[in-house]
Amino acid sequence: MIKVGIIGSTGYAGQELVRLLLQHKEARIVWFGSKSYIDKKYYEVFQNMFQLVDATCMDDNMEELAENVDVIFTATPQGLCASLVNSDILSKVKIIDLSADFRIKDVSIYEEWYGITHQSPQFIHEAVYGLCEINRDQIKKARLIANPGCYPTCTTLSVYPLLKEGLIDPDSVIIDAKSGTSGAGRSAKLGNLFCEVNENMKAYGVANHRHTPEIEEQLSYAAGQDMKINFTPHLVPMNRGILITAYGNLKQKVTYDEVEAVYDKYYKNEYFIRVLDKGICPETRWVEGSNFVDVNFVIDSRTNRIIMMGAMDNLVKGAAGQAVQNMNVMFGLEENSGLQLVPMFP
Amino acid sequence: MIKVGIIGSTGYAGQELVRLLLQHKEARIVWFGSKSYIDKKYYEVFQNMFQLVDATCMDDNMEELAENVDVIFTATPQGLCASLVNSDILSKVKIIDLSADFRIKDVSIYEEWYGITHQSPQFIHEAVYGLCEINRDQIKKARLIANPGCYPTCTTLSVYPLLKEGLIDPDSVIIDAKSGTSGAGRSAKLGNLFCEVNENMKAYGVANHRHTPEIEEQLSYAAGQDMKINFTPHLVPMNRGILITAYGNLKQKVTYDEVEAVYDKYYKNEYFIRVLDKGICPETRWVEGSNFVDVNFVIDSRTNRIIMMGAMDNLVKGAAGQAVQNMNVMFGLEENSGLQLVPMFP
Amino acid sequence: MIKVGIIGSTGYAGQELVRLLLQHKEARIVWFGSKSYIDKKYYEVFQNMFQLVDATCMDDNMEELAENVDVIFTATPQGLCASLVNSDILSKVKIIDLSADFRIKDVSIYEEWYGITHQSPQFIHEAVYGLCEINRDQIKKARLIANPGCYPTCTTLSVYPLLKEGLIDPDSVIIDAKSGTSGAGRSAKLGNLFCEVNENMKAYGVANHRHTPEIEEQLSYAAGQDMKINFTPHLVPMNRGILITAYGNLKQKVTYDEVEAVYDKYYKNEYFIRVLDKGICPETRWVEGSNFVDVNFVIDSRTNRIIMMGAMDNLVKGAAGQAVQNMNVMFGLEENSGLQLVPMFP
Amino acid sequence: MIKVGIIGSTGYAGQELVRLLLQHKEARIVWFGSKSYIDKKYYEVFQNMFQLVDATCMDDNMEELAENVDVIFTATPQGLCASLVNSDILSKVKIIDLSADFRIKDVSIYEEWYGITHQSPQFIHEAVYGLCEINRDQIKKARLIANPGCYPTCTTLSVYPLLKEGLIDPDSVIIDAKSGTSGAGRSAKLGNLFCEVNENMKAYGVANHRHTPEIEEQLSYAAGQDMKINFTPHLVPMNRGILITAYGNLKQKVTYDEVEAVYDKYYKNEYFIRVLDKGICPETRWVEGSNFVDVNFVIDSRTNRIIMMGAMDNLVKGAAGQAVQNMNVMFGLEENSGLQLVPMFP
């Protein structure tokens, strides 16, 4: 039984971790960290946990946690994990960080886009980017996982095979992304009020969203060259779900079967990536509550572009589910252990 | 391993049965019945099931099913189950009927409110009303279960203890109910279109909704006398969830502790009924996707009335989850087997 | 041309006042008060006003305002209007207060339910409760209007005729109310975040909501006796709209035609109250954006109760629209001037 | 007073025409055509019109209509207007067709994308594409207006100035569009049910949506050369609103001020096009219920692309409002007559 500590258990991603781990046969949460609700019963914050969780929220003490648990999940604002971690801790416990602190290898890019000074640059090199479908082998041996961002996960998995196989021009990639509102977090901001979000759509962070360099780094690995992309996220009035519509110029004419074969080459044996049947567009409702990413593509022969699409639940595969998947790989469990949840519809 | 056949697997309740049974360790669905989608892959109707269900939709043949499965769920329109069942079938297989056909003991009341002639009145007496928290012992021995309606489940469980203990005047009970839209079913009706339901609230079936006699029958058992109630359902723009606000006149002054003790007497050991802490109102978000019913009450000493509230997921405890709970009881499994789902929020 | 000043123009009700008054031929807003956004362009707060309003938000100075405008609307938190108003101001300008400060005649009840000390009890007697359909003649001569609350407006108009005519037992009245989320205001509270409200229903303020004594006072006038009611508001995931479902015991058997005649007696000539055709339930979508209140009723002969229903837009007839209606009456304009907006659907 | 007949008054666009024209001082609807609801009171179909419209729905008889009205709006499925119109009718009455029948000049393209044979190709040449901001002069003299599609309107107005001034590469244009659900029409289809649309996002019509050739034709006029674009529409869970995110490669480096000057050149005097302040992204909530199109842009110097954005209400500027705007221009009225509606928020 893996003993788990969560730092930041009362945000949306933290609470989703709790939901998933309660249903995981081989893990047990022993520490519900929450700076905002110290000494409060966890179920008083989230009544769905009433009679399921009796624990009380604790302060964030990574040193103490390292003595008592096998793995720490940090579902906290940028900068916190980097400010808490040290060599001693890393020698005692595995860490899966859901923030962006260890995702970007070039610390100057991190500091530029996030506007903060990195407190632990010495661990960036060691940290493994926790996209199991691509970095599984390194994850197995990792002590520190940088759990990928929601947009980067869905984007990378949708576009990776075609870049890797050189079918599309790396300079042409445009990512138009749409997200439900839980991605904006659980802090009380005017812009996230029901009446401000409901019956509304907008783009935000146009040409300057922080997930841009993370996506670029991952896609650059696939393309084997430095890439710059356009990334435009949009806010949509729904709770959960991310949808990616990606555009790329085809380097040469390809058939549907050729592209399908490329996706199959990479994803045929991936439990969590479902390459849909021809003509079926990914929809967020079909993955809600699950760790699946549904992907598909359409070739537009009129413009010689390909449209690549991906849908996933931002709180599961885009955050807590992927974190649990990383835990499973790190501890030698079945990769889908605790994650065989059937998507809930409607 | 219990072999399961579902007649009507492509409505919202039928699909929820599939979702729950796929996650049930001791049951296996072997028949996905659907008159509308015969010979179509089940996952083509519900893409959430892609790579999880490979089966093809079958016609409704209860005779053949009875030879091949241990239990049949009928999630079909009123009248169908009653038209298919017979003695031979009942001798071979257990039936859990999610329609109203066998819920009301007085066939003339059924025929009046539903406007159809009952095709199998001879089985009404035998059928057991499948509210496990109240009729557990009979359910254990039953061959034919009348799975309760969504509104009657939430109402009865919210009001039952106070009527049973004689704290409220049976003639004073008023039920104001609110439901998400999945309760209206999956047929293509103008009134259920997104733009007709979204940003709207309305009452419907005022003073003539078909669940009225079902509720009255169950509450009458509790009160030990014939009851007439007011029942007003409302449609609310959300997918899942039922909320009951029930009003009753207190026969005499009572304290909070006295009423709490009454709820505890009946529900203390019930896994699926959560009597919330003092002052916490039930909310549908805290039970979504789960088989829980959250209940609570407020005493209004100014008017000498008590307000009883209940919240549940209409597709789980109000339909498919309760049906699985009944199956568990009938087959001697743990009552919450396959139903220990943590409510999903947000 | 009536010169208008608004104190509190950047809440939802204040912004709705702006929307309505911009379309009013005989009024012009000259003062956009907003403590939170002083010196900011109004359209920067509400981009819908871009190129329609060029004004800058001003501090709240009622003394100065009184010199410069004909009427002041206060769309501010409880207590503010009472703390600003004085005899000098009232001698110079008419005031329409959208808060609760002057709605309740018994100051001790106000102070008990609102938990604050009334700063200007000397004006309570003079203030006129601004429900035009009932108090039109006093409103014509008033200097100070207490603009009714949203729930009290919809409730009173739905129930008034039957109480006035003595058809229902005053002791039996139960009000089950449902509201969209704009009624909760525009402050950044966790409970009003999109993900907390969407896909959820709940009751709140059960047996202690502040609108209770206001409703009781108005209904008591109708009944000609002191009344206590049950009032239970619910929050529903939509922007605008209030729906009232009211229950009362009939004193004696009545026919549909008799009750319809009673409603006609009071509302036949009321532009803003639409008594719907037999069998049509009020729905909030049919009044959205307008000042209409749609009402209707169903007699339940089985229980000898009557169900009275009302639907309106909480920001229009429940706040800003009613305030404009009051202004029209006070200044001798056509009562529906600027308020002939066709409800917007969908 | 302009006498108006509407053929197809009971779809969403038709009903919106009624809403707008009821508030238009110089027009009066004398014919509410609706094949589906002949002889039914119009308000029985749309209860928002109760006590505002007393008319009865009529069959579609364009010959008879031509004798009695000044202008006919056809808000009908593709093909109907083309099958009804003839020279005699056109000599008597002006026609504003909200369908696609006369939007595309090359009849073979129309027939290929719509899959139907055009019944009146002889009038295509004469028909004027009713985008007032671009074709105002021809509209003044037109007898037959092809009212633009919703996506083409928002796209063309967002992208037009930059193409016209040659700032972007015509071969690089990608349009990622998002729409509320009223754009899907009011027919009872499974895919448009509340529970299918709510809490979901999806792309549809990828690389084959019918609005593609219409957009391409209009953009080609602007660019002065034949253009092919990528156009990907998405369905979003909200009633009203279209948001366009368009991408183009800049031919050379440009500054913010240079691009702003280009937009100003074309839109400075356009009442209905609002070029937002620097850094403000268009949002659908700020135009809801109005005829405004809000546009803006962001230059991404990292990729040398420009992101152009537009937001509007699909039922107003994307359908009925634009049709009324065309009517105003055709009849020599103020162009914003009846259309000075303040956007409704929230």
Short mmCIF file of N, CA and C in Angstrom, two decimals, chain D residues 120-235:
data_model
loop_
_atom_site.label_atom_id
_atom_site.label_comp_id
_atom_site.label_asym_id
_atom_site.label_seq_id
_atom_site.Cartn_x
_atom_site.Cartn_y
_atom_site.Cartn_z
N SER D 120 -33.59 28.88 -59.04
CA SER D 120 -33.69 30.21 -59.66
C SER D 120 -32.31 30.80 -59.94
N PRO D 121 -31.49 30.09 -60.67
CA PRO D 121 -30.13 30.61 -60.89
C PRO D 121 -30.12 31.97 -61.60
N GLN D 122 -31.22 32.27 -62.31
CA GLN D 122 -31.27 33.53 -63.07
C GLN D 122 -31.23 34.77 -62.16
N PHE D 123 -31.53 34.60 -60.88
CA PHE D 123 -31.54 35.77 -60.00
C PHE D 123 -30.25 35.91 -59.16
N ILE D 124 -29.36 34.94 -59.29
CA ILE D 124 -28.15 34.98 -58.46
C ILE D 124 -27.33 36.23 -58.76
N HIS D 125 -27.24 36.55 -60.04
CA HIS D 125 -26.39 37.68 -60.41
C HIS D 125 -26.92 38.99 -59.80
N GLU D 126 -28.22 39.13 -59.88
CA GLU D 126 -28.84 40.35 -59.36
C GLU D 126 -28.76 40.49 -57.84
N ALA D 127 -28.82 39.35 -57.16
CA ALA D 127 -28.85 39.39 -55.69
C ALA D 127 -27.62 40.07 -55.14
N VAL D 128 -27.83 40.85 -54.09
CA VAL D 128 -26.71 41.55 -53.45
C VAL D 128 -26.41 40.89 -52.11
N TYR D 129 -25.15 40.62 -51.88
CA TYR D 129 -24.71 40.03 -50.61
C TYR D 129 -24.82 41.11 -49.53
N GLY D 130 -25.70 40.86 -48.57
CA GLY D 130 -26.15 41.93 -47.67
C GLY D 130 -25.23 42.22 -46.48
N LEU D 131 -23.98 42.44 -46.74
CA LEU D 131 -23.07 42.86 -45.68
C LEU D 131 -22.92 44.38 -45.81
N CYS D 132 -23.74 45.09 -45.06
CA CYS D 132 -23.87 46.54 -45.28
C CYS D 132 -22.53 47.27 -45.16
N GLU D 133 -21.69 46.82 -44.25
CA GLU D 133 -20.43 47.53 -44.02
C GLU D 133 -19.55 47.49 -45.27
N ILE D 134 -19.82 46.56 -46.17
CA ILE D 134 -18.97 46.42 -47.37
C ILE D 134 -19.73 46.76 -48.65
N ASN D 135 -21.01 46.33 -48.70
CA ASN D 135 -21.77 46.49 -49.94
C ASN D 135 -22.92 47.49 -49.83
N ARG D 136 -22.75 48.49 -49.00
CA ARG D 136 -23.87 49.39 -48.69
C ARG D 136 -24.51 49.99 -49.95
N ASP D 137 -23.71 50.43 -50.88
CA ASP D 137 -24.26 51.13 -52.05
C ASP D 137 -25.13 50.23 -52.91
N GLN D 138 -24.67 49.02 -53.12
CA GLN D 138 -25.51 48.11 -53.93
C GLN D 138 -26.79 47.73 -53.17
N ILE D 139 -26.69 47.61 -51.86
CA ILE D 139 -27.86 47.22 -51.07
C ILE D 139 -28.97 48.27 -51.21
N LYS D 140 -28.56 49.53 -51.26
CA LYS D 140 -29.56 50.61 -51.40
C LYS D 140 -30.48 50.42 -52.60
N LYS D 141 -29.93 49.85 -53.65
CA LYS D 141 -30.70 49.71 -54.89
C LYS D 141 -31.24 48.29 -55.13
N ALA D 142 -30.96 47.40 -54.20
CA ALA D 142 -31.26 45.99 -54.44
C ALA D 142 -32.74 45.66 -54.30
N ARG D 143 -33.19 44.65 -55.06
CA ARG D 143 -34.51 44.08 -54.86
C ARG D 143 -34.42 42.78 -54.06
N LEU D 144 -33.28 42.10 -54.23
CA LEU D 144 -33.11 40.79 -53.61
C LEU D 144 -31.79 40.74 -52.84
N ILE D 145 -31.91 40.53 -51.53
CA ILE D 145 -30.72 40.51 -50.68
C ILE D 145 -30.43 39.08 -50.23
N ALA D 146 -29.19 38.68 -50.41
CA ALA D 146 -28.72 37.43 -49.81
C ALA D 146 -28.12 37.80 -48.46
N ASN D 147 -28.90 37.57 -47.41
CA ASN D 147 -28.42 37.92 -46.06
C ASN D 147 -27.31 36.95 -45.67
N PRO D 148 -26.15 37.47 -45.27
CA PRO D 148 -24.99 36.60 -45.05
C PRO D 148 -25.20 35.58 -43.94
N GLY D 149 -24.47 34.49 -44.02
CA GLY D 149 -24.47 33.49 -42.96
C GLY D 149 -23.81 34.02 -41.70
N CYS D 150 -24.05 33.34 -40.58
CA CYS D 150 -23.51 33.83 -39.31
C CYS D 150 -21.99 33.76 -39.28
N TYR D 151 -21.44 32.60 -39.57
CA TYR D 151 -19.98 32.49 -39.55
C TYR D 151 -19.35 33.43 -40.59
N PRO D 152 -19.85 33.46 -41.83
CA PRO D 152 -19.25 34.37 -42.82
C PRO D 152 -19.28 35.83 -42.39
N THR D 153 -20.35 36.26 -41.74
CA THR D 153 -20.41 37.65 -41.28
C THR D 153 -19.29 37.96 -40.31
N CYS D 154 -19.17 37.14 -39.28
CA CYS D 154 -18.20 37.42 -38.23
C CYS D 154 -16.78 37.27 -38.77
N THR D 155 -16.58 36.28 -39.61
CA THR D 155 -15.25 36.05 -40.18
C THR D 155 -14.85 37.19 -41.11
N THR D 156 -15.72 37.50 -42.03
CA THR D 156 -15.38 38.51 -43.03
C THR D 156 -15.08 39.85 -42.36
N LEU D 157 -15.93 40.24 -41.41
CA LEU D 157 -15.70 41.54 -40.79
C LEU D 157 -14.42 41.55 -39.94
N SER D 158 -14.04 40.40 -39.42
CA SER D 158 -12.82 40.34 -38.60
C SER D 158 -11.55 40.39 -39.45
N VAL D 159 -11.61 39.85 -40.64
CA VAL D 159 -10.40 39.64 -41.44
C VAL D 159 -10.28 40.63 -42.60
N TYR D 160 -11.42 41.16 -43.05
CA TYR D 160 -11.50 41.96 -44.26
C TYR D 160 -10.44 43.06 -44.37
N PRO D 161 -10.29 43.94 -43.38
CA PRO D 161 -9.36 45.06 -43.58
C PRO D 161 -7.93 44.62 -43.85
N LEU D 162 -7.49 43.59 -43.17
CA LEU D 162 -6.10 43.17 -43.34
C LEU D 162 -5.86 42.52 -44.70
N LEU D 163 -6.85 41.81 -45.18
CA LEU D 163 -6.71 41.23 -46.52
C LEU D 163 -6.77 42.33 -47.58
N LYS D 164 -7.70 43.22 -47.40
CA LYS D 164 -7.90 44.31 -48.37
C LYS D 164 -6.64 45.15 -48.49
N GLU D 165 -5.97 45.38 -47.37
CA GLU D 165 -4.77 46.21 -47.38
C GLU D 165 -3.50 45.38 -47.64
N GLY D 166 -3.69 44.10 -47.88
CA GLY D 166 -2.56 43.27 -48.24
C GLY D 166 -1.55 43.01 -47.14
N LEU D 167 -2.01 43.05 -45.90
CA LEU D 167 -1.06 42.83 -44.80
C LEU D 167 -0.78 41.36 -44.53
N ILE D 168 -1.76 40.50 -44.88
CA ILE D 168 -1.55 39.07 -44.59
C ILE D 168 -1.59 38.24 -45.87
N ASP D 169 -0.92 37.12 -45.80
CA ASP D 169 -0.83 36.18 -46.91
C ASP D 169 -2.17 35.46 -47.08
N PRO D 170 -2.84 35.65 -48.19
CA PRO D 170 -4.16 35.03 -48.37
C PRO D 170 -4.13 33.51 -48.26
N ASP D 171 -3.01 32.90 -48.58
CA ASP D 171 -2.96 31.44 -48.53
C ASP D 171 -2.80 30.90 -47.12
N SER D 172 -2.60 31.79 -46.17
CA SER D 172 -2.29 31.33 -44.81
C SER D 172 -3.47 31.40 -43.85
N VAL D 173 -4.64 31.82 -44.34
CA VAL D 173 -5.73 32.13 -43.41
C VAL D 173 -6.41 30.88 -42.86
N ILE D 174 -6.48 30.81 -41.56
CA ILE D 174 -7.15 29.72 -40.85
C ILE D 174 -8.19 30.34 -39.92
N ILE D 175 -9.42 29.81 -40.02
CA ILE D 175 -10.53 30.34 -39.21
C ILE D 175 -10.98 29.26 -38.24
N ASP D 176 -10.81 29.51 -36.96
CA ASP D 176 -11.32 28.61 -35.93
C ASP D 176 -12.52 29.30 -35.29
N ALA D 177 -13.70 28.72 -35.50
CA ALA D 177 -14.94 29.40 -35.10
C ALA D 177 -15.66 28.60 -34.02
N LYS D 178 -16.34 29.32 -33.13
CA LYS D 178 -17.10 28.69 -32.04
C LYS D 178 -18.49 29.29 -32.02
N SER D 179 -19.49 28.45 -31.89
CA SER D 179 -20.86 28.98 -31.91
C SER D 179 -21.69 28.43 -30.77
N GLY D 180 -22.62 29.25 -30.28
CA GLY D 180 -23.67 28.78 -29.40
C GLY D 180 -24.63 27.89 -30.18
N THR D 181 -25.60 27.33 -29.47
CA THR D 181 -26.39 26.25 -30.05
C THR D 181 -27.60 26.72 -30.83
N SER D 182 -28.01 27.97 -30.66
CA SER D 182 -29.16 28.43 -31.44
C SER D 182 -28.86 28.41 -32.94
N GLY D 183 -27.58 28.45 -33.29
CA GLY D 183 -27.19 28.34 -34.69
C GLY D 183 -27.58 27.02 -35.33
N ALA D 184 -27.82 26.02 -34.51
CA ALA D 184 -28.19 24.70 -35.04
C ALA D 184 -29.67 24.59 -35.37
N GLY D 185 -30.44 25.64 -35.09
CA GLY D 185 -31.85 25.63 -35.46
C GLY D 185 -32.74 24.99 -34.42
N ARG D 186 -34.06 25.07 -34.70
CA ARG D 186 -35.05 24.65 -33.70
C ARG D 186 -35.72 23.33 -34.06
N SER D 187 -35.04 22.47 -34.80
CA SER D 187 -35.69 21.19 -35.07
C SER D 187 -35.23 20.17 -34.03
N ALA D 188 -36.11 19.23 -33.79
CA ALA D 188 -35.92 18.28 -32.68
C ALA D 188 -34.97 17.17 -33.10
N LYS D 189 -33.67 17.43 -32.95
CA LYS D 189 -32.67 16.42 -33.28
C LYS D 189 -31.96 15.95 -32.02
N LEU D 190 -31.65 14.67 -31.97
CA LEU D 190 -30.97 14.08 -30.81
C LEU D 190 -29.73 14.88 -30.43
N GLY D 191 -28.95 15.23 -31.44
CA GLY D 191 -27.67 15.91 -31.17
C GLY D 191 -27.82 17.28 -30.54
N ASN D 192 -29.00 17.86 -30.60
CA ASN D 192 -29.22 19.19 -30.03
C ASN D 192 -29.94 19.16 -28.69
N LEU D 193 -30.18 17.98 -28.15
CA LEU D 193 -30.81 17.88 -26.84
C LEU D 193 -29.92 18.50 -25.78
N PHE D 194 -30.53 19.03 -24.76
CA PHE D 194 -29.77 19.67 -23.69
C PHE D 194 -28.64 18.79 -23.17
N CYS D 195 -28.97 17.54 -22.85
CA CYS D 195 -27.96 16.67 -22.21
C CYS D 195 -26.85 16.25 -23.18
N GLU D 196 -27.06 16.43 -24.46
CA GLU D 196 -26.02 16.09 -25.44
C GLU D 196 -25.08 17.28 -25.66
N VAL D 197 -25.58 18.48 -25.45
CA VAL D 197 -24.81 19.70 -25.75
C VAL D 197 -24.15 20.25 -24.48
N ASN D 198 -24.90 20.21 -23.39
CA ASN D 198 -24.41 20.78 -22.14
C ASN D 198 -23.16 20.03 -21.69
N GLU D 199 -22.22 20.77 -21.09
CA GLU D 199 -20.97 20.16 -20.62
C GLU D 199 -20.25 19.41 -21.74
N ASN D 200 -20.25 19.97 -22.93
CA ASN D 200 -19.57 19.35 -24.07
C ASN D 200 -19.05 20.42 -25.02
N MET D 201 -17.97 20.09 -25.69
CA MET D 201 -17.45 20.87 -26.83
C MET D 201 -17.06 19.90 -27.92
N LYS D 202 -17.23 20.31 -29.14
CA LYS D 202 -16.80 19.47 -30.27
C LYS D 202 -16.62 20.33 -31.51
N ALA D 203 -15.73 19.91 -32.37
CA ALA D 203 -15.69 20.45 -33.72
C ALA D 203 -16.69 19.68 -34.56
N TYR D 204 -17.19 20.30 -35.61
CA TYR D 204 -18.10 19.59 -36.53
C TYR D 204 -17.90 20.16 -37.93
N GLY D 205 -18.31 19.42 -38.92
CA GLY D 205 -18.16 19.89 -40.30
C GLY D 205 -16.72 20.26 -40.64
N VAL D 206 -15.78 19.54 -40.06
CA VAL D 206 -14.37 19.87 -40.26
C VAL D 206 -13.99 19.68 -41.74
N ALA D 207 -13.50 20.75 -42.33
CA ALA D 207 -13.06 20.75 -43.73
C ALA D 207 -14.20 20.59 -44.73
N ASN D 208 -15.43 20.56 -44.24
CA ASN D 208 -16.53 20.47 -45.22
C ASN D 208 -17.78 21.25 -44.83
N HIS D 209 -17.65 22.23 -43.96
CA HIS D 209 -18.84 23.00 -43.57
C HIS D 209 -19.28 23.92 -44.72
N ARG D 210 -20.59 24.05 -44.88
CA ARG D 210 -21.16 24.78 -46.02
C ARG D 210 -20.84 26.26 -46.06
N HIS D 211 -20.45 26.78 -44.93
CA HIS D 211 -20.12 28.21 -44.95
C HIS D 211 -18.73 28.47 -45.54
N THR D 212 -17.96 27.42 -45.77
CA THR D 212 -16.60 27.60 -46.29
C THR D 212 -16.57 28.35 -47.62
N PRO D 213 -17.31 27.90 -48.64
CA PRO D 213 -17.22 28.63 -49.92
C PRO D 213 -17.75 30.06 -49.82
N GLU D 214 -18.73 30.29 -48.96
CA GLU D 214 -19.24 31.65 -48.79
C GLU D 214 -18.16 32.56 -48.22
N ILE D 215 -17.47 32.06 -47.21
CA ILE D 215 -16.37 32.84 -46.63
C ILE D 215 -15.28 33.06 -47.66
N GLU D 216 -14.93 32.02 -48.37
CA GLU D 216 -13.85 32.12 -49.37
C GLU D 216 -14.18 33.14 -50.45
N GLU D 217 -15.45 33.16 -50.87
CA GLU D 217 -15.83 34.13 -51.91
C GLU D 217 -15.65 35.56 -51.40
N GLN D 218 -16.13 35.81 -50.20
CA GLN D 218 -16.05 37.18 -49.69
C GLN D 218 -14.60 37.59 -49.41
N LEU D 219 -13.83 36.68 -48.85
CA LEU D 219 -12.44 37.02 -48.58
C LEU D 219 -11.65 37.19 -49.88
N SER D 220 -12.02 36.41 -50.89
CA SER D 220 -11.33 36.54 -52.18
C SER D 220 -11.54 37.93 -52.77
N TYR D 221 -12.76 38.46 -52.61
CA TYR D 221 -13.00 39.85 -53.08
C TYR D 221 -12.04 40.80 -52.37
N ALA D 222 -11.88 40.59 -51.08
CA ALA D 222 -11.02 41.49 -50.31
C ALA D 222 -9.57 41.36 -50.75
N ALA D 223 -9.14 40.13 -50.94
CA ALA D 223 -7.74 39.89 -51.27
C ALA D 223 -7.42 40.20 -52.72
N GLY D 224 -8.47 40.22 -53.54
CA GLY D 224 -8.23 40.43 -54.96
C GLY D 224 -7.64 39.21 -55.66
N GLN D 225 -7.84 38.07 -55.06
CA GLN D 225 -7.36 36.81 -55.66
C GLN D 225 -8.14 35.66 -55.07
N ASP D 226 -8.16 34.54 -55.75
CA ASP D 226 -8.87 33.38 -55.23
C ASP D 226 -8.21 32.85 -53.97
N MET D 227 -9.04 32.59 -52.99
CA MET D 227 -8.50 32.12 -51.71
C MET D 227 -9.12 30.79 -51.32
N LYS D 228 -8.30 29.96 -50.69
CA LYS D 228 -8.84 28.77 -50.00
C LYS D 228 -8.45 28.92 -48.53
N ILE D 229 -9.37 28.62 -47.68
CA ILE D 229 -9.10 28.76 -46.24
C ILE D 229 -9.38 27.45 -45.51
N ASN D 230 -8.90 27.35 -44.29
CA ASN D 230 -9.40 26.33 -43.38
C ASN D 230 -10.43 26.97 -42.48
N PHE D 231 -11.55 26.28 -42.38
CA PHE D 231 -12.64 26.79 -41.54
C PHE D 231 -13.13 25.64 -40.66
N THR D 232 -13.02 25.81 -39.36
CA THR D 232 -13.43 24.75 -38.43
C THR D 232 -14.39 25.30 -37.40
N PRO D 233 -15.68 24.99 -37.54
CA PRO D 233 -16.64 25.44 -36.53
C PRO D 233 -16.71 24.47 -35.35
N HIS D 234 -17.05 25.00 -34.19
CA HIS D 234 -17.20 24.21 -32.97
C HIS D 234 -18.53 24.55 -32.31
N LEU D 235 -19.11 23.57 -31.65
CA LEU D 235 -20.36 23.79 -30.91
C LEU D 235 -20.05 23.92 -29.42
#
